[in-house]
Coordinates of C-alpha atoms and ligand atoms in Angstrom, one line a residue:
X1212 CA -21.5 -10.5 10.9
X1213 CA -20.5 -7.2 9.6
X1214 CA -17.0 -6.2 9.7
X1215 CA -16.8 -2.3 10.6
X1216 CA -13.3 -1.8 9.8
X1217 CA -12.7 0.4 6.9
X1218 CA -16.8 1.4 6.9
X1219 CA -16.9 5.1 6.6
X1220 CA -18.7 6.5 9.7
X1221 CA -21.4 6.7 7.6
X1222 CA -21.7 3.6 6.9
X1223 CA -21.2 2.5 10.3
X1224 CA -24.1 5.2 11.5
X1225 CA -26.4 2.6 8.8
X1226 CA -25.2 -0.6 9.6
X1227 CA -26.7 0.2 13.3
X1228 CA -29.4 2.2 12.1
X1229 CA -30.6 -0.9 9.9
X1230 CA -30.1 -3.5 12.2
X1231 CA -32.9 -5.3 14.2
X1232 CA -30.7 -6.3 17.2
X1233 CA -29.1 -3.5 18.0
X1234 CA -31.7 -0.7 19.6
X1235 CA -30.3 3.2 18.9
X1236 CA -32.6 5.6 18.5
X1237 CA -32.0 8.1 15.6
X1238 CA -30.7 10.7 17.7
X1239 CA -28.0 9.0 18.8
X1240 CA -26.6 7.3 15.9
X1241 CA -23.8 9.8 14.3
X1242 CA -22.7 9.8 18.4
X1243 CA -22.3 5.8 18.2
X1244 CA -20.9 6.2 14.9
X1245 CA -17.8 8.7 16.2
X1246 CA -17.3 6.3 19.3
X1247 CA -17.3 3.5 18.0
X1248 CA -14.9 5.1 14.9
X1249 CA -12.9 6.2 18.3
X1250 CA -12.2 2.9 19.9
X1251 CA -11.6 1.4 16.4
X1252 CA -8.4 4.0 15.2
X1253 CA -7.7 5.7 18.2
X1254 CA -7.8 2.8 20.9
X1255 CA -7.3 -0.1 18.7
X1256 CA -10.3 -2.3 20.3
X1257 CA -10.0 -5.6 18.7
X1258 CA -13.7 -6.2 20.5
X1259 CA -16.5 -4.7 21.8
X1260 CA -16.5 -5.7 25.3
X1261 CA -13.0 -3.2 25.6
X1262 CA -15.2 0.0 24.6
X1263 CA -16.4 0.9 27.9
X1264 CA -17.7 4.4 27.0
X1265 CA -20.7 2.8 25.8
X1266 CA -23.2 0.8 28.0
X1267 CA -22.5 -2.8 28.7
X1268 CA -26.2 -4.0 26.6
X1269 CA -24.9 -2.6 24.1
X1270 CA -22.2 -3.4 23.6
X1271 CA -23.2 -7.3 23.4
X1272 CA -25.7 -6.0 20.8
X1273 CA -22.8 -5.3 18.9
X1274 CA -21.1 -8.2 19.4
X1275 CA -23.7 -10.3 17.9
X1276 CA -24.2 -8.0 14.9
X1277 CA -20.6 -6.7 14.0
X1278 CA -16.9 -7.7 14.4
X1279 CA -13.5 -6.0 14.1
X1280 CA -11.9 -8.5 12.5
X1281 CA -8.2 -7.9 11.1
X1282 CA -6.6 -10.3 8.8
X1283 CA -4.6 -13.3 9.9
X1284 CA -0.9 -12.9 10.8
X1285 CA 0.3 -16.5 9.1
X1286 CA 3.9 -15.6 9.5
X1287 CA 6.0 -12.8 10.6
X1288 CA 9.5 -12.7 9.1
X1289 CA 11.8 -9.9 10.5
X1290 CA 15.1 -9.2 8.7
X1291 CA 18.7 -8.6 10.1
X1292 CA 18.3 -4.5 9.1
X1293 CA 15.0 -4.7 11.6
X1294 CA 12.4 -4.8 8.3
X1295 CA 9.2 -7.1 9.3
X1296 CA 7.5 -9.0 6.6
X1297 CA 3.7 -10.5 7.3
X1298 CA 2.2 -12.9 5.0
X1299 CA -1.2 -12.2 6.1
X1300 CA -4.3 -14.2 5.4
X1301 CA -7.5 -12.4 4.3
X1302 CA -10.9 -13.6 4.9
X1303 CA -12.3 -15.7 2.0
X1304 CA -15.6 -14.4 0.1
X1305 CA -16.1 -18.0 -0.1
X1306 CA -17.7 -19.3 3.2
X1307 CA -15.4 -22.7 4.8
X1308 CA -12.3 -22.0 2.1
X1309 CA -8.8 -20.5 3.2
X1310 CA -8.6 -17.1 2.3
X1311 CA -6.1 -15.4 0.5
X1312 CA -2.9 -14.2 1.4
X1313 CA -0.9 -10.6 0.9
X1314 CA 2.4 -9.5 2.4
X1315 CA 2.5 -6.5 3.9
X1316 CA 6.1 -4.7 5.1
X1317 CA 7.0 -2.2 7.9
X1318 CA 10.5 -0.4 7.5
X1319 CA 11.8 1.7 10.5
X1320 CA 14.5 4.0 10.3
X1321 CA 16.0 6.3 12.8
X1322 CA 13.5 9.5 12.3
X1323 CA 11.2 7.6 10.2
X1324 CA 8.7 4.3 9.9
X1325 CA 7.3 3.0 6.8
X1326 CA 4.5 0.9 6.2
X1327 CA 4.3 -0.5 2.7
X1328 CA 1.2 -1.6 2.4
X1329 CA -0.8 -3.9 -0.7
X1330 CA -3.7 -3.3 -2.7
X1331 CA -4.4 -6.2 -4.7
X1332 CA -3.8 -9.6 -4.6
X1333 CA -0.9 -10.7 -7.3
X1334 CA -1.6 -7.8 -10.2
X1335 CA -2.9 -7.7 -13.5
X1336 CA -0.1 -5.9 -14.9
X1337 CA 3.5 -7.7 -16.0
X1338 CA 6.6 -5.7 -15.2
X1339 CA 9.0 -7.6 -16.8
X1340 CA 11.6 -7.0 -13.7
X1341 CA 8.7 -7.5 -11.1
X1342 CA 8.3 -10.6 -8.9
X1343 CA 4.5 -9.4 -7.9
X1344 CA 3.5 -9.4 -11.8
X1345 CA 4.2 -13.0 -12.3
X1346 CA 1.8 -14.0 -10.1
X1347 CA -2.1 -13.7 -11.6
X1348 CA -4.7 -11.0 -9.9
X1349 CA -6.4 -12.9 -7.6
X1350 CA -8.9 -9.8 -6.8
X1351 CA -8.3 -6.6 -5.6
X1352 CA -8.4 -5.6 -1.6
X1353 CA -11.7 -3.8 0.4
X1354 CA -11.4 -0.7 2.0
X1355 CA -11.1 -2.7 5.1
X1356 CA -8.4 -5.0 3.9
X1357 CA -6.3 -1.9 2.9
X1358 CA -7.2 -0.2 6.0
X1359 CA -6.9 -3.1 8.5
X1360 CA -2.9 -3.3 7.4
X1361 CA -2.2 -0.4 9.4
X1362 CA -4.1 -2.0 12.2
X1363 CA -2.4 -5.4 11.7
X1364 CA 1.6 -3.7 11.9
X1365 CA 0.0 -1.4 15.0
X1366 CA -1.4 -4.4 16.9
X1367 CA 2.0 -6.1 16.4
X1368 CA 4.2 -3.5 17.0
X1369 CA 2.5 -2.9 19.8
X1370 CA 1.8 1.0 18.9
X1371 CA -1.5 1.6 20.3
X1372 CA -2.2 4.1 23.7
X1373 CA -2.5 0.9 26.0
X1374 CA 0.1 -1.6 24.5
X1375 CA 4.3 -1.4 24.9
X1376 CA 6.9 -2.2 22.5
X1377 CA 8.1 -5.2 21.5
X1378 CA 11.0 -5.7 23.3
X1379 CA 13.9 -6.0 21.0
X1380 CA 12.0 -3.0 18.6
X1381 CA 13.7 -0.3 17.0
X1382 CA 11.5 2.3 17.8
X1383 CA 11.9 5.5 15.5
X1384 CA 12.7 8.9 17.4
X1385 CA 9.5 10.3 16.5
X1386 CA 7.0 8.9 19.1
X1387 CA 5.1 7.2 16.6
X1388 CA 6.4 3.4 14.8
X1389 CA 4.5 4.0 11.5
X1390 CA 4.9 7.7 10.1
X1391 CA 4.8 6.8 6.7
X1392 CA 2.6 4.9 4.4
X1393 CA 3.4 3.9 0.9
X1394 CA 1.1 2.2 -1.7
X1395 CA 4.2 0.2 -2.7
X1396 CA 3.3 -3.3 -2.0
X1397 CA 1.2 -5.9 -4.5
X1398 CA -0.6 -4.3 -7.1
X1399 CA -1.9 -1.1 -9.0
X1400 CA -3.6 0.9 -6.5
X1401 CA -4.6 3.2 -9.3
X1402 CA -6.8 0.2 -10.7
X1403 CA -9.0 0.4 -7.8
X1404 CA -9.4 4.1 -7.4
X1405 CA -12.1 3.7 -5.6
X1406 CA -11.6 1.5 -2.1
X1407 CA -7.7 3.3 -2.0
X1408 CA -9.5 6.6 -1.9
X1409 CA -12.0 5.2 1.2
X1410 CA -8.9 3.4 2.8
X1411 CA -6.9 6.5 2.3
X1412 CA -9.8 8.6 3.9
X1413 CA -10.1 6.3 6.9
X1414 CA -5.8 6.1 7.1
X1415 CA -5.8 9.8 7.8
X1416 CA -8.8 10.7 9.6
X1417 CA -7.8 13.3 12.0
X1418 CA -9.8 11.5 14.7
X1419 CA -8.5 8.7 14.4
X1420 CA -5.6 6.8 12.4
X1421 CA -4.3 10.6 11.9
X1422 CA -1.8 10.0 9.2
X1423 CA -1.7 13.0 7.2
X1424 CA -1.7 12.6 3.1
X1425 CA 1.2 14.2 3.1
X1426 CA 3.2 11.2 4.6
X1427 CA 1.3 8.6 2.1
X1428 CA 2.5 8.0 -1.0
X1429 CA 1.1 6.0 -3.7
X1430 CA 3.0 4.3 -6.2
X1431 CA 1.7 3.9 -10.0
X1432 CA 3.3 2.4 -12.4
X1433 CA 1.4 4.8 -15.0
X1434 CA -2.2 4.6 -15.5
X1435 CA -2.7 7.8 -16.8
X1436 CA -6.6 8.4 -16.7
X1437 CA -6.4 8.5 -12.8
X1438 CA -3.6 10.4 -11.6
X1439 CA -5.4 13.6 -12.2
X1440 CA -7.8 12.5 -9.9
X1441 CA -5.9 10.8 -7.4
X1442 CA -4.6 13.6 -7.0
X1443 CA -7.8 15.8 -6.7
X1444 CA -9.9 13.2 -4.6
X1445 CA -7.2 11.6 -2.7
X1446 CA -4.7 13.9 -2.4
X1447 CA -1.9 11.6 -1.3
X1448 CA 2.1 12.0 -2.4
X1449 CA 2.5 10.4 -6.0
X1450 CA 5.3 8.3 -6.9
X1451 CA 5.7 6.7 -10.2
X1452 CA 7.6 3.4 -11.3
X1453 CA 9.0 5.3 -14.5
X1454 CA 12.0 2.5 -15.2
X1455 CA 13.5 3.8 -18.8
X1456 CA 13.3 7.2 -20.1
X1457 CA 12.8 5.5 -23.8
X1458 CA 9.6 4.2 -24.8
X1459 CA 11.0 1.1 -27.0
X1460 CA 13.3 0.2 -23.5
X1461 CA 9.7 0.9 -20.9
X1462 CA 7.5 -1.2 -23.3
X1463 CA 9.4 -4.0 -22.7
X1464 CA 9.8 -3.0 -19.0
X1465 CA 6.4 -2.1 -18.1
X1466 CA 4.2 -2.9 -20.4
X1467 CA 1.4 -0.6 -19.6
X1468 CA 3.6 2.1 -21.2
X1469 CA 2.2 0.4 -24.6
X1470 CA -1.2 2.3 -23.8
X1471 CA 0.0 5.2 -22.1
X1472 CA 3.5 6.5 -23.6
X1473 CA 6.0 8.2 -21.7
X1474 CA 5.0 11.7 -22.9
X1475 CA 1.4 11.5 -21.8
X1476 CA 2.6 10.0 -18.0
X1477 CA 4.8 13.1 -17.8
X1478 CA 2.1 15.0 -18.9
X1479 CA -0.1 13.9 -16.9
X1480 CA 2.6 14.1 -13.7
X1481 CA 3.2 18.1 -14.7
X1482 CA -0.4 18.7 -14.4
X1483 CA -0.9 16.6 -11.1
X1484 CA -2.4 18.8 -9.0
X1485 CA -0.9 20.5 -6.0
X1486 CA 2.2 20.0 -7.5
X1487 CA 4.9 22.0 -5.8
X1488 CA 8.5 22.4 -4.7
X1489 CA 6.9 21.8 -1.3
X1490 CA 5.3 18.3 -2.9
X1491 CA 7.3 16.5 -5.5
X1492 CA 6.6 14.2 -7.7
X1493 CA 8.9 10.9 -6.8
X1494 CA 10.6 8.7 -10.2
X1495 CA 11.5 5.7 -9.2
X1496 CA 14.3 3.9 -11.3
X1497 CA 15.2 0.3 -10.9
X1498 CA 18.9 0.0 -11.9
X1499 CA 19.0 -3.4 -14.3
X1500 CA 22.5 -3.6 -15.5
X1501 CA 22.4 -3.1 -19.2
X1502 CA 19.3 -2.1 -19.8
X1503 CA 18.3 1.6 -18.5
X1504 CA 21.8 2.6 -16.9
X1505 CA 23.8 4.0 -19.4
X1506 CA 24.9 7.8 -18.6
X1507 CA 22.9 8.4 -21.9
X1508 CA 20.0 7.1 -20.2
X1509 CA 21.0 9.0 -16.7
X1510 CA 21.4 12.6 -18.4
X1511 CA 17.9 11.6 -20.3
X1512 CA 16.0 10.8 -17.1
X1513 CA 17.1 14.1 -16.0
X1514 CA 16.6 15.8 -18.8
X1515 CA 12.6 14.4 -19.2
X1516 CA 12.0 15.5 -15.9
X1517 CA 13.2 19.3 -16.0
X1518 CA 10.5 21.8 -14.8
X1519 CA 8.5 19.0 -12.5
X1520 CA 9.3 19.3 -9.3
X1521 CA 10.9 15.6 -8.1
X1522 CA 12.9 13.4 -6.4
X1523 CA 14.3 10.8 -8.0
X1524 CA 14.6 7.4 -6.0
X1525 CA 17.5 4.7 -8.0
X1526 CA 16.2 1.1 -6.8
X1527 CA 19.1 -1.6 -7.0
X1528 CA 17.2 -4.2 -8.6
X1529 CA 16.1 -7.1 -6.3
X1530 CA 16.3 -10.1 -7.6
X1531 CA 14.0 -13.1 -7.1
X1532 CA 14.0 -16.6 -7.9
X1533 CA 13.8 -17.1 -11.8
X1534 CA 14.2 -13.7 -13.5
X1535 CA 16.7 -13.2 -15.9
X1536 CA 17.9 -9.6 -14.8
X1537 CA 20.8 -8.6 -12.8
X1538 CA 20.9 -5.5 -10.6
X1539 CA 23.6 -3.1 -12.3
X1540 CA 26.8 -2.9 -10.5
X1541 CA 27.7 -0.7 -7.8
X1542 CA 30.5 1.5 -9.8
X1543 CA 27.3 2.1 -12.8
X1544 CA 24.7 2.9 -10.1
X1545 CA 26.9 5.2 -8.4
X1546 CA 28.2 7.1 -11.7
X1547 CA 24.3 6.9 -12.7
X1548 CA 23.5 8.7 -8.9
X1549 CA 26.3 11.0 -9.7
X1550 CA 24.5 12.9 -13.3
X1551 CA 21.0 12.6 -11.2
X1552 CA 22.5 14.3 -8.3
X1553 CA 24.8 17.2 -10.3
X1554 CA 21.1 17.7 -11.9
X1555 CA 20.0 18.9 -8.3
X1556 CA 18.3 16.2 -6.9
X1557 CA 19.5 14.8 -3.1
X1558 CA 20.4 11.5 -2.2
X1559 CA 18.9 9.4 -5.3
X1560 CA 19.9 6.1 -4.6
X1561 CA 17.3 3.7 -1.9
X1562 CA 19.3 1.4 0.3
X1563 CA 17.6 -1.9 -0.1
X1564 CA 15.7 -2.8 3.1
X1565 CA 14.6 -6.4 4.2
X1566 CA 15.8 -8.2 0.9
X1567 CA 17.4 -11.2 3.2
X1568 CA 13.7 -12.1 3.9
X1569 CA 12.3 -11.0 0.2
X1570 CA 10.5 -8.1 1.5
X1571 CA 12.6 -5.0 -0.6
X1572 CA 10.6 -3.4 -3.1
X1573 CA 9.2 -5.8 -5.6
X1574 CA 9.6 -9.1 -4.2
X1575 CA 6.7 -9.3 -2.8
X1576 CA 4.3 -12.2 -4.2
X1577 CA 2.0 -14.3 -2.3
X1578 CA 0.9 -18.3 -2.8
X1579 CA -2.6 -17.1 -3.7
X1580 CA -3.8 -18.4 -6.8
X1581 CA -7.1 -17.6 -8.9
X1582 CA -8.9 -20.6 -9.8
X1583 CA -10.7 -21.0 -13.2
X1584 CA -14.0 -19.7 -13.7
X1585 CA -15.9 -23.2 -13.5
X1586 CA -13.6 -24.6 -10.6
X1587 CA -14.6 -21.3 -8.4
X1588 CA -18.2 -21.8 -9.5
X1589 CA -18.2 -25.2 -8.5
X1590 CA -16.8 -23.9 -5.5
X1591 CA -19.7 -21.4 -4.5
X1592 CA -21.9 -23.7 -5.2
X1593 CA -21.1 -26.6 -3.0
X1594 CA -20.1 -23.9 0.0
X1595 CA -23.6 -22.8 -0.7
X1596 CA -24.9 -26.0 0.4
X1597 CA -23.0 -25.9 3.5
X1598 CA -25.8 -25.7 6.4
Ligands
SAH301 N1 2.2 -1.3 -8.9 C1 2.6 -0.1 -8.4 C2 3.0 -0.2 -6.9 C3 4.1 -1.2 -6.6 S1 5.4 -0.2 -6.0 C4 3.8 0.3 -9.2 O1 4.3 -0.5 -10.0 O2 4.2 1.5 -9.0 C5 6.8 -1.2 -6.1 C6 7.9 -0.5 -6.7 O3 9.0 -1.4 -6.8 C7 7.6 -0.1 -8.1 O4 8.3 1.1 -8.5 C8 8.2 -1.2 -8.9 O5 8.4 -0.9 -10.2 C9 9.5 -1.5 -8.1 N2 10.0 -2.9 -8.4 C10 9.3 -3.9 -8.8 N3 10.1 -5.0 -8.9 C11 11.3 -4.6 -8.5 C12 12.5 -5.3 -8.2 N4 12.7 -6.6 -8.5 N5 13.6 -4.6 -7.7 C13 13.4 -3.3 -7.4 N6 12.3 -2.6 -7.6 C14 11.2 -3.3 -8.1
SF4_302 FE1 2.3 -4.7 -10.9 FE2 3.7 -2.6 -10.0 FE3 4.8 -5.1 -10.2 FE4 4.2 -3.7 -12.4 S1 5.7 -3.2 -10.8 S2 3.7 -5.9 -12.0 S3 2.4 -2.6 -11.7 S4 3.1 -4.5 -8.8

């Protein structure tokens, strides 16, 4: 079984092109490809027998050769500010085994609704303030599974041309639920440039998803080789986790700033292109009493940042079972907020969403663990035998 979700039409137009069972002659195959990429984004068919556009034979071609198959829903937590947490369950690579898991988090607001979605499972990297970076890269996300997030929160909030509302929903003003993406969830999406670019590309495909790279914003927490190119090739918002505006104080805090210092990631951010007053740069700043939130640190930050155009987003730490940091007080954060905003910058502190059900930024961590190399092999091996 193929799964087409998160194929580019492309790829779609070959997977029929190259299959026995299903019978479409060469003319017709970037025609296929388009409805089918239709029914998919536009229509949110979960199945083949829905698409009625395209002849019933078919479509039962199709059903033996492809699915549409979205990750598993294993629990749905929804917090008292309306913020909805899934631990969803991915398919495994390994044929009879339980597949991993990833959270994924939708945030409405009144004119606005985020979907924060994941790109790996667990992360390689160690923020030292980070729930996700304690738990070990299990592997990184498909296209699909990146994709098929925004299908998963669409399906459920019921935000597709044939399906209502929830009843109970908050339902932003705009007449669409998800208006926003950020790459905010589980892992480094810069690490797999690659499948975010294709997931990005099928997120906001005019004729289809339609989510415009302007309202998706990817997170980094610094991996300098790529932002030039993300934003050349994917051309989505940037955000980056900067954290301390010292490198001794954002070694310690994330530790990636060891190989790229804090000079060359604000090099690299005044050089990102289509750069803009129009299209800032966002600096997010997790407040960690003690550490980074001095008024030192706060006239630093600002001063670091002069001539790129930003925002800067404070974070009140969320804390999580185990860590050893406490989120600054409210008196610091807001005399911290005060320097960033006499700087010129609006509104710098993010209200916490969702953290009665562990889904505000950085909390997020799944069960998921990587087995050992021999234990996986041994694994493989006996699903292998399976009949
Ligand atoms: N890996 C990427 C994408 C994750 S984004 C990155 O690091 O940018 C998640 C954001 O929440 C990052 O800015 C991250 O630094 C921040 N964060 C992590 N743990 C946090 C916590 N406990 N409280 C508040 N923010 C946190
Ligand atoms: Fe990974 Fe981002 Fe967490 Fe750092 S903050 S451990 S890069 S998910």
């Amino acid at each position: 079984m193929i799964n087409l979700i998160g194929l580019s039409r492309e790829e779609i137009a070959r997977v029929l092109e190259t299959s026995d069972a299903i019978d479409i002659p060469a003319r017709h195959l970037k025609m296929r490809a388009n409805q089918l990429w239709h029914w998919i984004y536009v229509q949110g068919a979960r199945d083949f027998e829905c698409m009625t556009t395209i002849a019933k034979g078919l479509r039962q071609q199709l059903a033996e050769f492809c699915c549409l198959e979205r990750p598993e829903i294993v629990t749905e937590q929804i917090s008292q500010d309306g913020t909805r947490k899934w631990l969803l369950r991915l398919a495994s690579s390994v044929p009879g085994q339980t597949g991993p898991e990833i959270e994924t988090v939708y945030i409405p607001e009144e004119t606005r609704g985020t979907l924060c979605i994941s790109s790996q499972i667990g992360c390689t990297l160690t923020c030292s303030f980070c729930h996700t970076g304690t738990q070990r890269l299990v592997r990184n996300l498909t296209p699909g599974e990146i994709a098929a997030q925004v299908l998963v929160a669409k399906d459920t909030l019921g935000e597709w041309p044939n399906s209502n509302p929830q009843p109970g929903q908050i339902v932003p003003s705009q007449s669409r639920m998800i208006t926003n993406i950020v790459l905010m969830g589980m892992g480094e999406p810069l690490y797999i440039f690659d499948n975010v670019k294709q997931a990005v590309d099928t997120i906001s495909d005019d004729a289809g998803l339609s989510i415009s790279r302007r309202r998706i914003t990817l997170s980094t927490s610094g991996v300098v080789p790529m932002i030039k190119r993300c934003g050349e090739e994917i051309g989505v918002m940037l955000a980056i986790s900067l954290h301390a505006v010292r490198d001794e104080v954002r070694d310690l805090l994330v530790p990636i700033n060891k190989k790229y210092s804090l000079r060359d990631l604000l090099d690299a951010c005044r050089a990102y292109p289509g750069l803009a007053n129009s299209k800032r740069i966002t600096f997010e700043y997790v407040m960690l009493k003690g550490i980074n939130d001095s008024l030192a640190d706060a006239r630093e930050l600002v001063r670091l940042l002069k001539g790129i155009p930003a925002k800067i987003n404070l974070i009140p730490f969320n804390p999580w079972p185990g860590t050893a940091y406490e989120c600054s007080d409210w008196q610091t954060i807001e005399e911290f907020a005060e320097v960033v905003y006499r700087a010129g910058y609006a509104s710098p502190v993010r209200t916490p969403r969702g953290r009665d059900i562990m889904a505000a930024c950085g909390q997020l961590k799944s069960a998921s663990i990587k087995l050992p190399v021999n234990q996986r092999k041994a694994q493989e091996k006996a699903a292998a035998t399976l009949p």
